[in-house]
XYZ file of C-alpha atoms in Angstrom:
688
model
C 220.822 128.737 46.627
C 219.696 130.561 43.535
C 218.886 127.279 41.825
C 216.853 126.168 44.785
C 214.855 129.416 44.742
C 214.241 129.036 41.029
C 213.055 125.472 41.478
C 210.683 126.537 44.153
C 209.454 129.372 42.011
C 208.823 126.942 39.172
C 206.677 124.671 41.348
C 204.398 127.580 42.126
C 203.422 127.920 38.465
C 201.090 125.811 36.405
C 202.121 122.202 36.168
C 200.932 122.121 32.584
C 204.081 123.923 31.304
C 206.434 121.918 29.169
C 209.377 120.521 31.049
C 207.581 120.345 34.405
C 206.066 117.252 36.118
C 202.186 117.179 36.125
C 200.313 117.175 39.483
C 198.492 113.955 40.381
C 194.743 113.792 39.528
C 192.659 115.106 42.453
C 189.038 114.950 41.135
C 186.624 113.461 43.688
C 185.243 109.990 42.864
C 181.722 111.304 42.183
C 183.033 113.779 39.631
C 185.158 111.127 37.961
C 182.128 108.852 37.605
C 180.091 111.706 36.160
C 182.817 112.428 33.594
C 182.937 108.773 32.595
C 179.130 108.776 32.356
C 179.274 111.797 30.023
C 182.111 110.331 27.952
C 179.989 107.280 27.142
C 177.263 109.503 25.693
C 174.626 108.285 28.173
C 174.150 111.722 29.634
C 173.256 113.114 26.244
C 170.585 110.436 25.914
C 169.013 110.908 29.338
C 169.518 114.649 29.779
C 166.095 116.359 29.412
C 165.883 118.109 26.058
C 163.786 121.173 26.799
C 162.183 122.744 24.831
C 161.714 119.415 23.018
C 163.514 119.364 19.613
C 161.570 118.267 16.585
C 158.279 119.511 18.021
C 156.368 122.561 16.984
C 154.078 125.018 18.731
C 152.981 124.329 22.274
C 154.118 120.673 22.002
C 157.725 121.887 22.333
C 156.862 122.850 25.921
C 154.857 119.763 26.914
C 157.131 117.300 28.801
C 157.458 113.818 27.330
C 156.259 110.786 29.257
C 159.865 109.977 30.121
C 160.395 113.468 31.517
C 157.123 113.298 33.441
C 157.959 109.927 34.947
C 161.423 111.148 35.814
C 160.041 114.202 37.575
C 157.485 112.162 39.508
C 160.161 109.672 40.419
C 162.342 112.476 41.729
C 159.528 113.832 43.860
C 158.671 110.370 45.150
C 162.287 109.617 45.954
C 162.678 112.905 47.789
C 159.454 112.366 49.753
C 160.450 108.824 50.732
C 163.873 110.024 51.808
C 162.435 112.841 53.919
C 159.844 110.529 55.465
C 162.592 108.044 56.305
C 164.610 110.745 58.012
C 161.555 111.914 59.995
C 160.652 108.341 60.933
C 164.179 107.644 62.163
C 164.417 110.860 64.183
C 160.907 110.909 65.700
C 160.445 108.979 68.937
C 157.359 108.254 70.978
C 157.451 110.773 73.867
C 158.142 109.280 77.277
C 155.364 111.177 79.043
C 151.746 111.986 78.327
C 150.404 115.516 78.209
C 150.270 116.633 81.825
C 146.584 116.427 82.691
C 147.678 116.468 86.334
C 148.804 120.068 85.947
C 145.404 121.368 84.923
C 144.603 124.798 86.291
C 141.746 127.166 86.820
C 140.943 129.862 84.298
C 140.856 133.269 85.961
C 138.612 136.102 84.797
C 139.382 139.712 85.693
C 137.349 142.897 85.803
C 138.387 145.732 83.520
C 140.401 147.281 86.364
C 142.480 144.113 86.756
C 140.924 142.784 89.953
C 139.840 139.153 90.029
C 136.235 138.461 89.053
C 135.895 134.662 88.949
C 137.655 131.329 88.573
C 136.435 128.328 86.619
C 137.769 124.758 86.561
C 139.548 122.486 87.108
C 139.071 119.998 84.278
C 137.202 116.825 85.218
C 138.992 113.597 84.230
C 139.110 110.020 85.528
C 140.632 107.006 83.810
C 138.642 103.803 83.445
C 139.605 100.343 82.219
C 138.387 99.391 78.757
C 136.569 96.295 80.024
C 134.362 98.525 82.191
C 133.089 100.337 79.110
C 130.226 98.380 77.514
C 131.297 96.884 74.196
C 128.514 98.589 72.230
C 129.392 101.933 73.777
C 132.946 101.392 72.528
C 131.657 100.516 69.096
C 129.524 103.653 69.031
C 132.772 105.660 69.218
C 134.417 103.438 66.611
C 131.434 103.676 64.258
C 131.507 107.452 64.561
C 135.241 107.988 64.236
C 137.111 104.958 62.811
C 135.182 101.765 62.077
C 138.289 100.085 60.603
C 140.281 100.687 63.785
C 141.014 97.011 64.492
C 142.235 96.343 60.948
C 144.097 99.507 59.956
C 147.750 100.344 60.582
C 147.030 103.329 62.788
C 147.043 105.948 60.048
C 144.789 107.004 57.212
C 146.808 107.870 54.112
C 143.772 109.296 52.312
C 142.813 111.305 55.369
C 146.335 112.649 55.778
C 146.398 113.574 52.090
C 143.136 115.483 52.464
C 144.396 117.197 55.617
C 147.677 118.183 53.955
C 145.872 119.473 50.875
C 143.507 121.551 52.985
C 146.354 122.975 55.022
C 148.314 123.920 51.896
C 145.229 125.559 50.392
C 144.180 127.299 53.608
C 141.120 125.122 54.194
C 139.721 123.369 57.239
C 142.038 120.676 58.551
C 139.691 118.817 60.841
C 138.929 115.180 60.151
C 140.851 112.494 58.329
C 142.571 111.012 61.413
C 142.297 107.487 62.760
C 141.610 106.897 66.429
C 145.307 106.083 66.879
C 146.237 109.457 65.396
C 143.659 111.221 67.543
C 145.038 109.505 70.631
C 148.558 110.612 69.723
C 147.292 114.185 69.331
C 145.412 114.072 72.641
C 148.086 112.342 74.681
C 151.426 113.454 73.264
C 151.073 116.497 71.024
C 148.956 119.652 70.799
C 145.767 120.630 68.970
C 147.404 122.983 66.456
C 146.568 122.227 62.833
C 149.974 122.476 61.160
C 151.645 120.254 58.578
C 154.598 119.536 60.878
C 152.336 118.461 63.708
C 150.263 116.248 61.378
C 153.410 114.500 60.062
C 154.711 113.966 63.586
C 151.297 112.634 64.580
C 151.325 110.147 61.704
C 154.824 108.819 62.471
C 154.166 108.403 66.187
C 150.846 106.713 65.360
C 152.617 104.171 63.138
C 155.174 103.416 65.855
C 152.550 103.321 68.581
C 150.413 100.914 66.570
C 153.389 98.528 66.506
C 154.175 98.989 70.186
C 150.724 98.826 71.838
C 147.719 96.597 71.387
C 144.597 97.982 69.746
C 142.714 97.722 73.033
C 145.406 99.711 74.842
C 145.169 102.447 72.234
C 141.375 102.513 72.356
C 141.423 102.675 76.143
C 143.862 105.586 76.042
C 141.784 107.369 73.423
C 138.518 107.088 75.357
C 140.252 108.290 78.530
C 141.876 111.371 76.971
C 139.213 112.614 74.548
C 137.394 115.834 75.304
C 133.612 115.557 75.650
C 132.731 119.116 76.626
C 131.380 120.420 79.941
C 134.982 120.379 81.180
C 135.118 116.590 80.914
C 138.078 114.632 79.604
C 137.487 110.915 79.242
C 134.314 108.894 78.807
C 133.971 108.144 82.527
C 133.591 111.812 83.494
C 131.482 112.445 80.398
C 129.023 109.770 81.556
C 128.679 111.616 84.863
C 128.512 115.064 83.252
C 125.745 114.181 80.780
C 123.851 111.320 82.444
C 124.892 111.315 86.085
C 125.962 107.663 85.951
C 129.019 105.452 85.751
C 130.238 104.619 82.263
C 129.480 100.927 82.875
C 125.774 101.812 83.104
C 125.546 103.477 79.677
C 123.382 101.896 77.010
C 124.192 101.997 73.257
C 121.850 104.954 72.700
C 123.602 107.066 75.336
C 126.941 105.856 74.010
C 125.963 107.028 70.528
C 125.231 110.501 71.850
C 128.557 110.674 73.711
C 130.271 109.507 70.524
C 128.729 112.449 68.657
C 130.541 114.804 71.040
C 133.897 113.522 69.780
C 133.302 115.499 66.592
C 133.061 118.707 68.614
C 131.216 119.165 71.889
C 130.721 122.865 71.194
C 128.543 121.873 68.222
C 126.704 118.885 69.668
C 125.965 119.614 73.342
C 122.158 120.121 73.299
C 122.326 122.439 76.301
C 124.067 125.065 74.171
C 121.049 125.857 71.991
C 118.397 124.564 69.580
C 120.822 124.275 66.657
C 123.121 122.124 68.767
C 120.186 119.954 69.772
C 119.190 119.493 66.146
C 122.732 118.530 65.154
C 123.076 116.165 68.111
C 119.866 114.287 67.270
C 120.854 113.970 63.618
C 124.331 112.616 64.410
C 122.984 110.306 67.162
C 120.670 108.703 64.592
C 123.495 108.402 62.086
C 125.811 106.691 64.569
C 123.179 104.136 65.582
C 122.438 103.425 61.907
C 126.161 103.105 61.250
C 126.481 100.560 64.062
C 123.800 98.483 62.344
C 125.568 98.807 58.986
C 128.869 97.465 60.381
C 127.150 94.657 62.271
C 127.653 95.940 65.821
C 123.974 96.601 66.595
C 121.067 94.444 65.482
C 118.183 96.035 63.557
C 115.828 94.900 66.311
C 117.895 96.614 69.001
C 118.207 99.728 66.832
C 114.415 99.825 66.514
C 114.207 100.160 70.283
C 116.182 103.419 70.276
C 113.814 105.938 68.711
C 113.821 108.595 71.446
C 116.861 110.813 71.776
C 118.515 110.234 75.181
C 118.320 113.777 76.489
C 121.320 114.529 78.715
C 120.739 116.281 81.981
C 121.074 120.036 82.320
C 124.678 120.970 83.145
C 125.123 122.127 86.741
C 126.151 125.720 87.263
C 129.668 126.194 88.648
C 129.802 127.454 92.204
C 131.040 131.005 92.628
C 129.213 132.289 89.556
C 126.223 133.656 91.430
C 124.363 136.825 90.525
C 125.535 138.443 87.310
C 129.056 136.993 87.359
C 128.016 133.787 85.595
C 126.519 135.735 82.694
C 129.707 137.796 82.405
C 131.911 134.698 82.414
C 129.768 132.983 79.772
C 129.893 136.079 77.567
C 133.673 136.408 77.831
C 134.161 132.672 77.327
C 132.089 132.777 74.127
C 134.161 135.700 72.858
C 137.422 133.805 73.392
C 135.981 130.814 71.548
C 134.888 132.910 68.563
C 137.818 135.333 68.346
C 140.971 133.372 69.155
C 142.730 130.204 68.011
C 142.241 128.603 71.425
C 140.037 125.536 71.043
C 137.395 124.682 73.618
C 139.397 121.608 74.571
C 142.566 123.646 75.147
C 140.670 126.259 77.119
C 139.169 123.650 79.396
C 142.669 122.455 80.317
C 142.974 125.777 82.144
C 145.792 128.149 82.874
C 144.246 131.092 81.027
C 143.891 134.633 82.306
C 140.992 136.526 80.748
C 140.957 140.305 81.100
C 137.359 141.367 80.463
C 135.885 144.743 79.575
C 133.281 144.572 82.360
C 133.410 147.401 84.897
C 132.353 146.230 88.330
C 130.771 149.534 89.484
C 128.601 149.656 86.358
C 127.563 146.019 86.652
C 126.556 146.580 90.274
C 124.701 149.814 89.460
C 122.756 148.148 86.650
C 121.905 145.188 88.858
C 120.672 147.547 91.554
C 118.459 149.445 89.091
C 116.887 146.213 87.827
C 116.398 144.901 91.367
C 114.512 148.095 92.281
C 112.022 147.442 89.468
C 111.662 143.752 90.333
C 110.657 144.774 93.842
C 107.601 146.486 92.331
C 106.383 143.193 90.909
C 104.236 140.799 92.913
C 104.304 137.438 91.112
C 102.833 135.627 94.114
C 99.588 137.629 93.967
C 99.485 138.986 90.403
C 99.640 136.553 87.537
C 100.594 139.327 85.141
C 103.808 139.840 87.134
C 105.013 136.295 86.534
C 107.555 135.131 83.965
C 109.040 138.623 83.532
C 112.367 138.738 81.701
C 114.666 141.761 81.831
C 117.798 142.051 79.742
C 120.166 144.999 79.647
C 123.621 145.892 78.386
C 125.986 148.846 78.249
C 128.381 149.249 75.321
C 130.826 152.099 74.768
C 131.406 153.843 71.453
C 134.688 151.902 71.096
C 132.849 148.560 71.423
C 133.580 147.592 75.027
C 130.733 145.803 76.804
C 131.021 147.339 80.250
C 127.903 145.958 81.963
C 125.257 143.257 81.552
C 122.026 142.212 83.194
C 121.427 138.626 82.145
C 118.715 137.623 84.590
C 117.864 137.425 88.291
C 120.740 135.018 89.106
C 122.955 132.832 86.926
C 122.537 129.803 89.189
C 118.742 130.133 89.022
C 118.417 131.091 85.354
C 121.307 130.170 83.105
C 119.827 131.771 79.988
C 121.321 135.219 79.369
C 118.529 137.723 78.676
C 121.089 140.362 77.660
C 121.910 138.169 74.681
C 118.352 137.048 73.955
C 116.992 137.560 70.442
C 113.286 137.017 71.087
C 112.130 140.485 72.170
C 110.828 142.791 69.368
C 112.437 146.233 69.452
C 109.239 148.110 68.751
C 109.568 151.821 68.021
C 113.103 151.842 69.459
C 113.921 150.740 65.886
C 112.674 154.043 64.394
C 116.114 155.772 64.478
C 117.451 153.203 62.001
C 114.631 153.995 59.561
C 115.378 157.696 59.983
C 119.137 157.167 59.510
C 118.529 155.143 56.351
C 116.275 157.856 54.913
C 118.899 160.526 55.563
C 121.515 158.301 53.905
C 119.595 156.912 50.927
C 116.793 159.377 50.248
C 113.304 158.233 49.240
C 111.512 157.049 46.135
C 107.722 157.416 45.966
C 107.214 156.553 42.301
C 108.629 153.548 40.476
C 111.500 154.590 38.199
C 111.695 158.102 39.627
C 114.937 159.582 40.894
C 115.487 159.196 44.620
C 114.826 162.399 46.544
C 116.963 163.509 49.506
C 115.239 164.106 52.845
C 116.247 166.247 55.794
C 115.149 166.401 59.430
C 112.695 169.098 58.369
C 111.029 166.988 55.654
C 107.292 166.833 56.403
C 105.166 163.674 56.484
C 101.546 162.921 57.306
C 101.314 162.155 61.020
C 97.612 161.353 61.201
C 96.246 158.111 62.563
C 95.045 155.327 60.246
C 96.629 156.661 57.080
C 96.987 154.113 54.278
C 100.506 152.856 53.725
C 101.617 153.332 50.124
C 104.172 151.768 47.805
C 105.407 153.307 44.527
C 102.599 151.342 42.815
C 99.834 152.419 45.180
C 98.320 151.263 48.522
C 99.874 148.263 50.255
C 97.476 145.308 50.497
C 98.015 142.590 53.096
C 97.371 138.896 52.495
C 93.797 139.159 53.708
C 93.043 141.682 50.987
C 92.936 144.765 53.218
C 94.819 148.017 52.787
C 97.408 148.330 55.573
C 96.922 151.435 57.718
C 99.366 152.919 60.212
C 98.142 153.298 63.793
C 99.470 155.849 66.270
C 99.574 155.381 70.028
C 96.265 156.360 71.608
C 94.880 156.927 68.087
C 96.299 160.444 68.078
C 96.581 162.379 64.799
C 99.513 164.778 64.586
C 98.834 166.348 61.198
C 101.837 167.401 59.170
C 104.993 166.619 61.143
C 108.726 166.788 60.439
C 110.739 163.598 60.446
C 112.829 164.782 63.376
C 109.681 165.464 65.399
C 108.158 162.127 64.372
C 111.159 160.290 65.815
C 111.296 162.442 68.947
C 107.558 162.077 69.632
C 107.402 158.400 68.581
C 104.710 158.886 65.940
C 104.141 155.622 64.083
C 102.432 156.618 60.834
C 105.211 158.757 59.302
C 107.890 156.248 60.356
C 106.042 153.344 58.729
C 105.541 155.279 55.498
C 109.122 156.531 55.562
C 110.382 152.950 55.661
C 108.343 152.097 52.570
C 109.628 155.192 50.757
C 113.260 154.441 51.587
C 112.943 150.739 50.798
C 112.947 148.132 53.549
C 116.004 146.467 52.035
C 117.938 149.701 52.462
C 116.641 150.123 56.011
C 117.867 146.590 56.765
C 121.337 147.372 55.440
C 121.555 150.526 57.532
C 120.516 148.660 60.685
C 123.152 145.989 60.079
C 125.843 148.574 59.365
C 124.952 150.302 62.629
C 125.392 147.073 64.589
C 122.319 144.820 64.476
C 122.732 141.246 63.292
C 121.127 140.228 59.972
C 119.542 137.129 61.517
C 117.667 139.260 64.060
C 115.855 141.336 61.412
C 112.116 140.849 60.971
C 110.185 140.157 57.762
C 110.175 143.027 55.279
C 106.572 144.148 55.557
C 105.350 147.650 56.532
C 105.421 146.751 60.257
C 109.184 146.169 59.926
C 109.795 149.890 60.444
C 107.951 149.761 63.760
C 110.271 147.154 65.218
C 109.474 143.540 64.404
C 113.258 143.078 64.520
C 114.455 141.175 67.599
C 117.926 142.352 68.599
C 119.668 141.408 71.802
C 120.203 144.138 74.383
C 123.934 143.917 73.634
C 123.389 144.535 69.938
C 120.841 147.300 70.464
C 123.214 149.117 72.810
C 126.045 148.652 70.309
C 123.942 150.097 67.484
C 122.864 153.119 69.541
C 126.552 153.627 70.376
C 127.025 154.197 66.638
C 124.746 157.251 66.873
C 126.694 158.471 69.905
C 129.963 157.827 68.044
C 129.116 160.144 65.144
C 128.518 157.250 62.763
C 131.567 155.140 63.655
C 130.769 151.582 64.696
C 132.916 149.068 66.575
C 131.662 145.529 67.047
C 130.928 144.785 70.720
C 133.596 142.797 72.547
C 134.057 141.548 76.095
C 137.719 140.471 76.283
C 140.510 143.025 76.084
C 143.445 140.664 76.682
C 144.128 136.928 76.953
C 147.150 135.096 78.320
C 148.147 131.631 79.470
C 150.405 131.372 82.484
C 151.393 134.983 81.881
C 152.273 134.594 78.198
C 150.100 136.660 75.831
C 147.672 134.765 73.603
C 146.354 136.589 70.516
C 142.669 137.508 70.670
C 140.928 139.629 68.065
C 139.918 143.143 68.959
C 137.533 144.838 66.512
C 138.412 148.078 64.770
C 136.106 151.040 64.263
C 134.453 151.380 60.874
C 132.379 154.098 59.269
C 128.750 152.891 59.418
C 126.863 156.167 58.887
C 127.872 159.534 57.587
C 128.621 162.040 60.298
C 125.686 164.111 59.027
C 123.154 161.266 59.258
C 124.417 160.188 62.686
C 124.306 163.789 63.894
C 120.706 164.217 62.770
C 119.666 161.035 64.588
C 121.547 162.235 67.654
C 119.595 165.522 67.554
C 116.281 163.659 67.377
C 117.212 161.368 70.286
C 118.208 164.340 72.422
C 114.947 166.029 71.438
C 113.073 162.893 72.529
C 114.476 163.304 76.044
C 114.193 167.064 76.251
C 110.692 167.583 74.862
C 109.512 164.323 73.331
C 108.219 160.915 74.360
C 111.090 160.189 76.785
C 111.200 163.309 78.950
C 111.440 161.156 82.081
C 114.973 160.236 80.975
C 116.141 163.774 81.753
C 116.574 162.559 85.325
C 119.638 160.615 84.134
C 121.509 163.899 83.775
C 122.804 166.262 81.099
C 123.399 164.858 77.646
C 120.901 162.034 77.911
C 119.537 160.854 74.562
C 117.296 157.900 73.842
C 114.134 156.325 72.562
C 111.487 154.073 74.065
C 109.981 151.161 72.193
C 106.772 149.143 72.373
C 106.557 145.886 70.469
C 103.627 144.529 68.424
C 100.540 143.590 70.454
C 102.085 145.226 73.508
C 104.309 142.194 74.134
C 107.630 143.950 74.653
C 109.033 147.207 75.988
C 112.431 148.824 75.453
C 114.454 151.876 76.229
C 117.716 152.494 74.410
C 119.917 155.561 74.630
C 123.221 157.005 75.713
C 125.063 159.615 77.701
C 128.501 160.583 76.520
C 130.284 157.497 75.210
C 128.172 154.848 76.983
C 125.042 153.446 75.330
C 122.595 151.250 77.232
C 119.614 149.216 76.092
C 117.008 147.654 78.381
C 114.423 145.123 77.222
C 111.437 143.781 79.112
C 109.091 140.956 78.182
C 107.027 138.126 79.572
C 107.732 134.660 78.186
C 105.588 131.597 78.754
C 107.976 129.006 80.277
C 106.282 126.124 78.433
C 105.579 127.477 74.964
C 108.325 130.138 75.025
C 105.838 132.543 73.452
C 105.659 136.233 74.346
C 102.827 137.305 76.657
C 101.118 140.752 76.842
C 102.420 143.357 79.283
C 98.999 144.915 80.011
C 98.811 145.827 83.694
C 102.320 144.668 84.561
C 103.198 145.714 88.102
C 99.659 147.010 88.557
C 100.447 149.936 86.238
C 97.732 150.785 83.725
C 100.003 151.868 80.905
C 98.397 152.431 77.527
C 101.350 150.895 75.720
C 104.422 148.961 76.775
C 105.791 149.497 80.250
C 107.518 152.367 82.037
C 110.000 149.989 83.675
C 112.749 149.900 81.002
C 112.924 153.701 81.082
C 113.020 153.652 84.890
C 115.870 151.139 84.897
C 117.792 153.079 82.261
C 117.380 156.396 84.045
C 118.344 155.078 87.486
C 121.400 153.308 86.118
C 122.650 155.954 83.690
C 122.235 158.608 86.338
C 124.878 156.864 88.464
C 127.343 155.838 85.740
């Protein structure tokens, strides 16, 4: 027994001891081969010697050509292996994206009650043979002219897309029609590397499984063309009111331009879109000639852009609701990752910032003024445009007045940038002076100003620069003109703003520097592209802000110098699941001191200045009226508490789109501007 225990004890010790039997070799085959490889000395030859022996300086650290080739070979081998695994494990999905489950998008008031529904998406399949051949080739010329000869993928395009994704750039473009069809029919619109690789693999398999014509037919039936239309058949109806079989090559070229992005190329969405659409339409037709699918003679017959028809207004968006929906829709497009195509598939819930009682009160106030007009018997009362908006100090757009009725006038006058602000711009000049000081002599130190700083308020005073009088292009010295030609003598800056005296404001702008005034206006909330030319009249309101932006900027004065960009969507979800949407944060735009001084002047304007009629709105009312150059616009902008409202009024020739004078509007013989914006503001703000 003892011997047996000792024997067992011995087996538990190392088998390398003398007198004991060695354990059998247990190295795995791979390790044995590696040891043999090393024993032959091959490993020493191929093993990278790094830093490189026998080299000096930086050359010790530069890989040899053998090392470089080995590294590239390793990368290539790894990439091929990974691609093979992905190819083997990725199958063509059995079902298409469920277009049949498209839903309405639902918009809600700020209190959570339903405001409107839009949708559903318009789609109808059509056989490829019903689409004229040259219309098909318009799409191919625009998107993938080598479609019938390629293998369904573009290696160079995928490389560009991958590079842009890895470097944070734009990932659009670079896909064949087969890849685009895969994205439309089987995948999603997200621009990620994984999705692009999956798209490429499915495209390769699909190209082997289906005929080119089947793929092209599927592509043309699933592509998004804007105006809620998926597929070329519904696009033909949406843009030209006809069946796809009736399209000519010119119309087909325009529809093909929409494949690049309907939000950029639908002419109904603005002049810039129209310009882009015409340019791309020409390019596509020229491209069809270049690839031999359109004769030069036939191309010569298409010189006039085939203007699509005006999009019909969705039912249920009557009154102001359509303007609200358009505003919220635009915000989602600009401030979320939801593409227009995804949004049009529906299922989204949009919680807006619009407050129904305020929208109704503003609409009522505007309607009361419109009743005073008599366009049937007074020509001056025709073509009147009224835009208005209310924005809170935290950026919420709570009310809009876009026009008389969305279904009658689709253009939103609350977002129009054609109406000069006039002297409603003066507070920005004043705020800039308080912030930056003034400089009256070139090279001199800037001098601070205060509300009590005195300026010359007389009529027809010459406007001066640090070098002397300001001469216009006609060779005349520019002189400031006051309303009614009144001379005020020496007047404080605060009083000049409150009483709306032009001459000191114009000179103040020159002393501050119009570039600095521009920066202050933009910081407060106006858009740079709305600013007027930097000439002396700039300080008197050649700038053309929208009512939304003017209200937002005045909210900065009410907010003690803090500015929040205006927004109209507080929350976004799809089928109840939250979808991220940007919400702006407050930023310091003006010092509290400068904003407070402007606030004092605007309250003074209502209490004892040029806007005393606004006192009827109630305690705390502050604001400023504005009359544009040549009496072609009228404004009132102001606030009570945390709500700022701006109202613009103009007359616009429907043919030339030029501003018309307001003299005698409504039968009122006003010396300047119009009393109507102030009346609307007062009636509305008194109820909100």
